[in-house]
Coordinates of C-alpha atoms in Angstrom, one line a residue:
M232 CA 0.1 0.0 0.0
K233 CA 2.7 2.6 0.8
T234 CA 4.5 1.6 -2.5
I235 CA 1.2 2.6 -4.3
F236 CA 1.1 5.9 -2.5
K237 CA 4.6 6.7 -3.1
L238 CA 4.2 6.1 -6.6
C239 CA 1.0 8.2 -6.7
L240 CA 3.1 11.0 -5.0
I241 CA 5.7 10.8 -7.5
C242 CA 3.6 11.0 -10.6
V243 CA 1.6 14.0 -9.2
T244 CA 5.0 15.8 -8.6
M245 CA 6.1 15.0 -12.1
L246 CA 2.9 16.3 -13.5
L247 CA 3.3 19.6 -11.6
C248 CA 6.8 20.0 -12.9
V249 CA 5.8 19.6 -16.5
N250 CA 3.0 22.0 -15.8
T251 CA 5.2 24.8 -14.5
S252 CA 7.7 24.3 -17.3
Y253 CA 5.2 26.2 -19.4
A254 CA 4.3 28.6 -16.8
Q255 CA 5.2 31.7 -18.7
C256 CA 2.8 30.8 -21.7
D257 CA -0.3 30.4 -19.8
Q258 CA -3.4 32.6 -19.4
A259 CA -1.5 35.0 -16.9
F260 CA 0.9 35.8 -19.7
I261 CA -1.9 36.5 -22.3
D262 CA -3.4 38.7 -19.3
K263 CA -0.4 40.7 -18.9
C264 CA 0.1 41.3 -22.6
S265 CA -3.8 42.3 -23.0
Q266 CA -3.4 46.2 -22.6
T267 CA -6.8 47.9 -22.1
S268 CA -7.6 51.4 -21.4
A269 CA -10.5 53.9 -21.7
T270 CA -9.5 54.4 -25.3
I271 CA -8.4 50.8 -26.1
K272 CA -11.0 47.6 -25.8
Y273 CA -9.7 44.1 -26.1
V274 CA -11.2 42.1 -28.9
K275 CA -9.3 38.8 -29.3
H276 CA -5.7 37.0 -28.7
F277 CA -3.6 34.8 -30.9
R278 CA -0.8 32.8 -29.3
I279 CA 1.8 30.5 -30.6
R280 CA 4.2 28.4 -29.2
F281 CA 6.9 26.4 -31.5
T282 CA 10.1 24.8 -30.9
E283 CA 13.2 25.7 -32.8
A284 CA 13.2 25.1 -36.4
M285 CA 15.5 22.5 -37.6
K286 CA 17.9 23.2 -40.3
G287 CA 16.6 22.5 -43.8
K288 CA 13.0 22.7 -42.8
S289 CA 10.8 25.7 -42.9
M290 CA 9.8 27.6 -39.8
S291 CA 6.5 26.8 -38.1
E292 CA 3.9 29.6 -38.5
G293 CA 0.5 30.2 -37.1
K294 CA -2.2 31.6 -39.4
F295 CA -5.5 33.2 -38.2
A296 CA -8.6 34.5 -40.0
V297 CA -10.2 37.7 -38.6
M298 CA -13.3 39.7 -39.5
L299 CA -12.6 43.6 -39.7
N300 CA -15.1 46.5 -40.2
K301 CA -14.5 49.3 -42.3
G302 CA -13.8 52.6 -40.5
S303 CA -12.7 50.8 -37.2
H304 CA -9.0 51.5 -35.9
Y305 CA -7.3 48.2 -34.8
R306 CA -4.1 48.1 -32.6
F307 CA -2.2 44.8 -32.5
F308 CA 0.2 44.4 -29.7
T309 CA 2.8 41.5 -29.4
C310 CA 4.3 40.0 -26.3
N311 CA 7.1 37.4 -26.0
D312 CA 8.0 34.9 -23.2
E313 CA 11.4 36.5 -21.8
T314 CA 12.7 32.9 -21.1
K315 CA 12.5 32.0 -24.8
P316 CA 14.8 33.2 -27.6
G317 CA 11.8 33.6 -30.1
H318 CA 10.7 37.2 -31.0
T319 CA 7.3 37.2 -32.5
V320 CA 6.6 38.4 -35.8
V321 CA 3.1 39.4 -36.9
E322 CA 1.9 40.2 -40.4
L323 CA -1.7 41.3 -41.3
S324 CA -2.9 40.8 -44.8
S325 CA -6.0 40.6 -47.0
D326 CA -6.6 38.8 -50.3
I327 CA -7.8 42.0 -52.0
S328 CA -5.3 44.3 -50.8
G329 CA -2.1 42.0 -49.8
S330 CA -0.2 43.2 -46.8
C331 CA -1.7 45.6 -44.7
G332 CA 1.1 46.0 -41.9
G333 CA 3.1 44.2 -39.1
N334 CA 5.2 44.7 -36.2
V335 CA 8.6 44.4 -38.2
N336 CA 9.7 47.0 -40.7
P337 CA 10.6 44.9 -43.8
T338 CA 13.4 47.2 -44.9
T339 CA 15.2 48.0 -41.6
G340 CA 14.1 44.9 -39.7
A341 CA 13.1 47.1 -36.6
E342 CA 10.6 45.4 -34.3
Y343 CA 7.9 47.2 -32.6
P344 CA 5.8 46.3 -29.6
A345 CA 2.5 47.2 -31.5
F346 CA 1.2 48.4 -34.8
D347 CA -2.0 50.2 -35.9
F348 CA -4.4 49.5 -38.9
I349 CA -7.3 51.5 -39.9
C350 CA -9.8 49.3 -41.9
S351 CA -10.8 50.8 -45.1
K352 CA -13.0 47.7 -46.4
T353 CA -15.2 45.2 -44.2
G354 CA -14.0 41.6 -44.8
P355 CA -11.7 38.7 -43.8
Y356 CA -8.1 39.5 -42.9
F357 CA -5.4 37.1 -42.2
L358 CA -2.7 37.3 -39.5
K359 CA 0.4 35.1 -39.8
M360 CA 2.6 34.8 -36.9
H361 CA 6.0 33.2 -36.4
F362 CA 9.3 33.6 -34.8
K363 CA 12.2 35.5 -36.1
D364 CA 14.9 33.3 -37.4
G365 CA 12.6 30.1 -36.5
K366 CA 13.6 30.2 -32.9
E367 CA 11.8 28.8 -30.1
G368 CA 9.2 30.8 -28.3
C369 CA 6.0 31.6 -27.0
G370 CA 4.3 34.6 -28.2
V371 CA 0.7 36.5 -28.2
C372 CA -0.7 39.0 -30.6
V373 CA -3.7 40.9 -28.8
M374 CA -6.0 42.7 -31.3
T375 CA -7.6 45.7 -29.7
L376 CA -10.0 48.5 -30.8
V377 CA -9.0 52.1 -30.3
T378 CA -12.2 53.9 -29.5
N379 CA -11.2 57.6 -29.4

């Protein structure tokens, strides 16, 4: 009987250790990234978590569809788990107008914590997310509505 109890205790301890290894990429991480104020309203969040891309293989990417409304001002915030080397790259596009923006300047490579988009046509838009240079990481993109 004591052996079964010890075995159960070991199993529970191992499960708790596995759970805490991803502690930086849980709901608390998403809540920390979700910035709201009187003029910014939370709409939705998108999370990715990938291991480092292997040499010779393409890096993993998350693809998400969102419906945006004409005349609305959206702000997309990005956050990264500081315990991982990956930096989240977000690109917003549509089938009609192509690229609509992102958090990395394509000419200079500069990264920004947020980018704004004022929607000129109601319809489906697409968010692509990956980690710069295929590094391992956990990242969140929070879509907000600017109401001022």
